[in-house]
Amino acid sequence: MSDILDQLQMAASGLWVISETDAALEIVDLGKVEQAGFSTNNLLQVLSLPPDTAIETQEVTYFFRNMTKAREGASEEKIQEAKRFQELVELLSRQLKDVKAYRIGQTRIDAYLLGWTNDDQLIGLKTQLVET
């Protein structure tokens, strides 16, 4: 399992998620969590957050939609960055089961990109967003 975490660490290294702030992607290992019947309430419990905390889910491809495409006329650096985000999305989807983006909070948002390993470990990446 540490092999998957190492791959995620390498793929995410140096990538920044842009919102009203810029934030790096960090590795997250939430331990063994039952996948069957898992809900946003379960995630709030695992993270020791109150059950009334605002949380929404998104597909990982949707979460990264603005980062995986380079704008027309973008610099070579931006094109390569978009490719790295595409590779990261592919890695998450290939290595983990039922990968989703969980957005927790409203203005200052903790975003978790999580999925399960073959041995029911809930792992992925975390970043922060600011949206006013």
XYZ file of N, CA and C in Angstrom:
396
model
N 0.821 -1.199 0.000
C 0.000 0.000 0.000
C 0.858 1.254 0.000
N 2.017 1.211 0.675
C 2.879 2.391 0.672
C 3.356 2.701 -0.744
N 3.378 1.687 -1.621
C 3.744 1.898 -3.022
C 2.747 2.861 -3.680
N 1.470 2.675 -3.407
C 0.447 3.566 -3.966
C 0.620 4.977 -3.409
N 0.873 5.079 -2.119
C 1.091 6.400 -1.516
C 2.314 7.071 -2.122
N 3.373 6.301 -2.343
C 4.575 6.851 -2.971
C 4.272 7.351 -4.384
N 3.496 6.578 -5.140
C 3.128 6.989 -6.497
C 2.306 8.281 -6.470
N 1.363 8.362 -5.533
C 0.548 9.576 -5.411
C 1.417 10.771 -5.026
N 2.340 10.547 -4.098
C 3.236 11.622 -3.661
C 4.053 12.147 -4.839
N 4.602 11.244 -5.628
C 5.403 11.656 -6.787
C 4.550 12.401 -7.813
N 3.348 11.870 -8.095
C 2.482 12.470 -9.105
C 1.998 13.856 -8.675
N 1.772 14.059 -7.382
C 1.225 15.324 -6.881
C 2.299 16.353 -6.542
N 3.531 15.912 -6.430
C 4.618 16.799 -6.032
C 4.736 18.000 -6.973
N 4.689 19.186 -6.400
C 4.847 20.400 -7.179
C 3.582 20.906 -7.852
N 2.483 20.172 -7.743
C 1.217 20.631 -8.328
C 0.457 21.464 -7.299
N -0.113 22.562 -7.753
C -0.878 23.450 -6.888
C -2.301 23.550 -7.402
N -3.253 23.481 -6.473
C -4.660 23.651 -6.808
C -4.983 25.130 -6.629
N -5.493 25.721 -7.688
C -5.735 27.157 -7.703
C -7.204 27.444 -7.390
N -7.425 28.292 -6.411
C -8.750 28.842 -6.122
C -8.474 30.301 -5.753
N -9.139 30.831 -4.770
C -8.790 32.175 -4.320
C -7.527 32.148 -3.477
N -7.012 30.944 -3.284
C -5.701 30.729 -2.699
C -5.071 29.593 -3.496
N -3.797 29.409 -3.358
C -3.116 28.299 -4.016
C -2.702 27.325 -2.921
N -2.959 26.040 -3.145
C -2.637 25.054 -2.120
C -2.048 23.804 -2.767
N -1.085 23.232 -2.076
C -0.460 21.994 -2.531
C -1.396 20.814 -2.253
N -1.059 19.690 -2.834
C -1.774 18.438 -2.574
C -0.950 17.632 -1.583
N -1.611 17.136 -0.542
C -0.949 16.345 0.496
C -1.498 14.926 0.478
N -0.666 13.974 0.845
C -1.083 12.578 0.955
C -1.957 12.402 2.199
N -3.003 11.593 2.064
C -3.898 11.290 3.181
C -4.063 9.778 3.272
N -3.897 9.249 4.471
C -4.148 7.830 4.742
C -5.078 7.776 5.948
N -6.357 7.480 5.698
C -7.354 7.463 6.771
C -7.510 6.083 7.402
N -6.681 5.138 6.988
C -6.707 3.809 7.593
C -7.781 2.923 6.995
N -8.020 1.829 7.688
C -8.992 0.844 7.223
C -10.408 1.368 7.477
N -11.166 1.528 6.396
C -12.529 2.051 6.474
C -13.392 1.171 5.576
N -14.467 0.670 6.125
C -15.376 -0.201 5.367
C -15.962 0.561 4.175
N -15.819 -0.016 2.989
C -16.330 0.640 1.788
C -17.831 0.437 1.625
N -18.323 -0.718 1.973
C -19.753 -1.023 1.808
C -20.581 -0.056 2.662
N -21.522 0.625 2.033
C -22.402 1.535 2.755
C -21.755 2.841 3.160
N -20.550 3.130 2.676
C -19.848 4.354 3.048
C -20.635 5.570 2.560
N -20.724 6.580 3.406
C -21.443 7.810 3.058
C -20.638 9.015 3.522
N -21.116 10.190 3.148
C -20.450 11.409 3.602
C -20.472 11.509 5.129
N -21.533 11.000 5.758
C -21.580 11.002 7.225
C -20.452 10.167 7.810
N -20.142 9.030 7.160
C -19.027 8.199 7.626
C -17.712 8.972 7.550
N -17.519 9.705 6.454
C -16.284 10.475 6.308
C -16.181 11.540 7.393
N -17.280 12.231 7.675
C -17.261 13.230 8.742
C -16.870 12.588 10.071
N -17.372 11.379 10.338
C -17.010 10.660 11.565
C -15.525 10.325 11.583
N -15.013 9.805 10.479
C -13.595 9.437 10.397
C -12.715 10.663 10.639
N -13.147 11.813 10.146
C -12.386 13.052 10.296
C -12.690 13.787 11.602
N -13.545 13.203 12.447
C -13.941 13.799 13.736
C -14.562 15.186 13.563
N -15.424 15.301 12.561
C -16.132 16.555 12.317
C -17.594 16.404 12.712
N -18.258 17.498 13.092
C -19.674 17.429 13.465
C -20.534 16.925 12.301
N -21.588 16.188 12.613
C -22.433 15.610 11.562
C -23.156 16.646 10.700
N -23.259 17.896 11.165
C -23.939 18.920 10.373
C -22.973 19.756 9.520
N -21.709 19.312 9.432
C -20.717 20.000 8.603
C -21.115 19.900 7.133
N -21.021 21.008 6.415
C -21.349 21.014 4.979
C -20.359 20.132 4.220
N -20.887 19.204 3.420
C -20.036 18.314 2.632
C -20.756 17.971 1.328
N -19.999 17.952 0.252
C -20.562 17.541 -1.033
C -19.543 16.651 -1.736
N -20.035 15.809 -2.628
C -19.153 14.935 -3.394
C -19.172 15.342 -4.860
N -18.053 15.072 -5.508
C -17.922 15.322 -6.934
C -17.107 14.183 -7.536
N -17.271 13.998 -8.827
C -16.375 13.091 -9.538
C -14.999 13.754 -9.573
N -13.960 12.953 -9.475
C -12.602 13.496 -9.469
C -12.309 14.222 -10.784
N -12.799 13.702 -11.891
C -12.571 14.368 -13.179
C -13.209 15.761 -13.193
N -14.366 15.894 -12.546
C -15.016 17.196 -12.465
C -14.223 18.133 -11.548
N -13.765 17.612 -10.427
C -12.993 18.420 -9.485
C -11.766 19.032 -10.172
N -11.078 18.236 -10.982
C -9.851 18.682 -11.643
C -10.091 19.278 -13.035
N -11.337 19.507 -13.412
C -11.674 19.895 -14.790
C -10.903 21.114 -15.289
N -10.679 22.099 -14.445
C -9.978 23.309 -14.882
C -8.459 23.146 -14.880
N -7.982 22.109 -14.224
C -6.539 21.908 -14.117
C -5.997 20.943 -15.170
N -6.880 20.141 -15.757
C -6.430 19.136 -16.727
C -6.459 19.645 -18.162
N -6.857 20.878 -18.356
C -6.918 21.452 -19.701
C -6.097 22.740 -19.731
N -5.245 22.838 -20.724
C -4.485 24.076 -20.918
C -5.287 24.985 -21.842
N -5.330 26.231 -21.519
C -6.057 27.194 -22.359
C -5.334 27.386 -23.692
N -6.094 27.774 -24.680
C -5.504 28.038 -25.991
C -4.421 29.106 -25.856
N -3.279 28.856 -26.441
C -2.162 29.789 -26.370
C -1.364 29.695 -25.081
N -1.625 28.653 -24.274
C -0.922 28.500 -22.997
C 0.560 28.221 -23.231
N 1.369 28.578 -22.257
C 2.805 28.326 -22.338
C 3.074 26.823 -22.251
N 4.249 26.431 -22.654
C 4.635 25.014 -22.572
C 4.572 24.529 -21.115
N 4.924 25.394 -20.192
C 4.871 25.047 -18.769
C 3.439 24.709 -18.340
N 2.476 25.523 -18.766
C 1.065 25.278 -18.423
C 0.541 24.011 -19.103
N 0.981 23.750 -20.315
C 0.583 22.528 -21.023
C 1.107 21.302 -20.279
N 2.347 21.362 -19.839
C 2.936 20.242 -19.092
C 2.241 20.062 -17.732
N 1.877 21.169 -17.095
C 1.158 21.097 -15.823
C -0.199 20.422 -16.015
N -0.907 20.772 -17.075
C -2.203 20.145 -17.370
C -2.021 18.638 -17.593
N -0.962 18.264 -18.283
C -0.678 16.834 -18.500
C -0.413 16.126 -17.178
N 0.304 16.775 -16.285
C 0.573 16.170 -14.969
C -0.717 15.975 -14.182
N -1.623 16.940 -14.248
C -2.919 16.775 -13.581
C -3.712 15.634 -14.215
N -3.667 15.516 -15.546
C -4.339 14.402 -16.224
C -3.779 13.063 -15.731
N -2.445 12.979 -15.634
C -1.799 11.753 -15.164
C -2.184 11.452 -13.720
N -2.321 12.487 -12.907
C -2.727 12.302 -11.517
C -4.137 11.733 -11.438
N -5.053 12.272 -12.223
C -6.431 11.775 -12.256
C -6.444 10.309 -12.701
N -5.668 9.991 -13.728
C -5.592 8.609 -14.210
C -5.036 7.680 -13.136
N -4.010 8.130 -12.423
C -3.417 7.320 -11.353
C -4.432 7.054 -10.243
N -5.129 8.089 -9.808
C -6.149 7.916 -8.774
C -7.200 6.903 -9.222
N -7.672 7.057 -10.455
C -8.728 6.180 -10.979
C -8.250 4.746 -11.182
N -7.005 4.588 -11.545
C -6.447 3.259 -11.816
C -6.086 2.506 -10.530
N -5.559 3.210 -9.546
C -5.034 2.557 -8.344
C -6.051 2.408 -7.219
N -7.098 3.221 -7.236
C -8.059 3.214 -6.134
C -9.462 2.924 -6.637
N -10.257 2.310 -5.771
C -11.651 2.001 -6.105
C -12.563 3.110 -5.600
N -13.608 3.393 -6.376
C -14.653 4.342 -6.002
C -14.085 5.704 -5.573
N -13.192 6.242 -6.395
C -12.551 7.524 -6.091
C -13.555 8.656 -6.253
N -13.566 9.535 -5.257
C -14.447 10.694 -5.298
C -13.733 11.889 -4.662
N -14.214 13.066 -5.013
C -13.774 14.290 -4.362
C -14.826 14.654 -3.322
N -14.392 14.894 -2.102
C -15.275 15.311 -1.011
C -14.878 16.729 -0.629
N -15.807 17.662 -0.769
C -15.573 19.066 -0.442
C -16.256 19.361 0.893
N -15.449 19.699 1.904
C -15.962 19.882 3.258
C -15.798 21.347 3.656
N -16.916 21.977 3.982
C -16.912 23.384 4.351
C -17.548 24.212 3.250
N -17.613 25.541 3.464
C -18.280 26.379 2.479
C -17.378 27.448 1.882
N -16.723 28.250 2.655
C -15.833 29.268 2.106
C -14.401 28.758 2.094
N -13.954 28.277 3.240
C -12.656 27.602 3.338
C -12.957 26.109 3.269
N -12.618 25.520 2.152
C -13.024 24.151 1.865
C -11.818 23.212 1.949
N -11.973 22.157 2.732
C -10.995 21.074 2.713
C -11.483 20.087 1.668
N -10.672 19.853 0.653
C -11.048 18.930 -0.418
C -10.233 17.651 -0.269
N -10.931 16.529 -0.173
C -10.308 15.211 -0.075
C -10.616 14.444 -1.350
N -9.598 13.877 -1.965
C -9.741 13.057 -3.167
C -9.393 11.643 -2.723
N -10.412 10.853 -2.442
C -10.225 9.585 -1.736
C -10.782 8.394 -2.495
N -10.150 7.253 -2.255
C -10.624 5.984 -2.773
C -10.023 4.858 -1.942
N -10.425 3.637 -2.250
C -10.008 2.487 -1.456
C -8.962 1.650 -2.181
N -8.034 1.141 -1.389
C -7.077 0.162 -1.895
C -7.749 -1.207 -1.866
N -7.071 -2.210 -2.376
C -7.622 -3.570 -2.368
C -7.818 -4.124 -0.962
N -7.092 -3.579 0.026
C -7.253 -4.055 1.403
C -8.043 -3.074 2.272
N -8.977 -2.336 1.650
C -9.918 -1.444 2.336
C -9.280 -0.277 3.090
N -8.127 0.180 2.636
C -7.537 1.393 3.200
C -8.092 2.573 2.408
N -8.575 3.584 3.116
C -9.102 4.789 2.479
C -7.969 5.804 2.396
N -7.490 6.043 1.174
C -6.334 6.921 0.996
C -6.585 7.887 -0.158
N -5.696 8.846 -0.295
C -5.788 9.774 -1.415
C -5.012 11.041 -1.150
N -5.616 12.147 -1.540
C -4.977 13.449 -1.446
C -5.909 14.448 -0.776
N -5.305 15.488 -0.216
C -6.072 16.558 0.422
C -5.492 17.887 -0.038
N -6.365 18.867 -0.211
C -5.942 20.224 -0.507
C -6.960 21.182 0.090
N -6.688 22.454 -0.003
C -7.623 23.455 0.486
C -8.005 24.417 -0.620
N -9.251 24.849 -0.565
C -9.787 25.804 -1.518
C -10.392 26.971 -0.739
N -10.367 28.131 -1.334
C -11.087 29.278 -0.788
C -11.999 29.773 -1.892
N -13.303 29.815 -1.604
C -14.297 30.256 -2.577
C -15.264 31.212 -1.888
N -15.192 32.467 -2.267
C -16.097 33.450 -1.652
C -17.170 33.879 -2.629
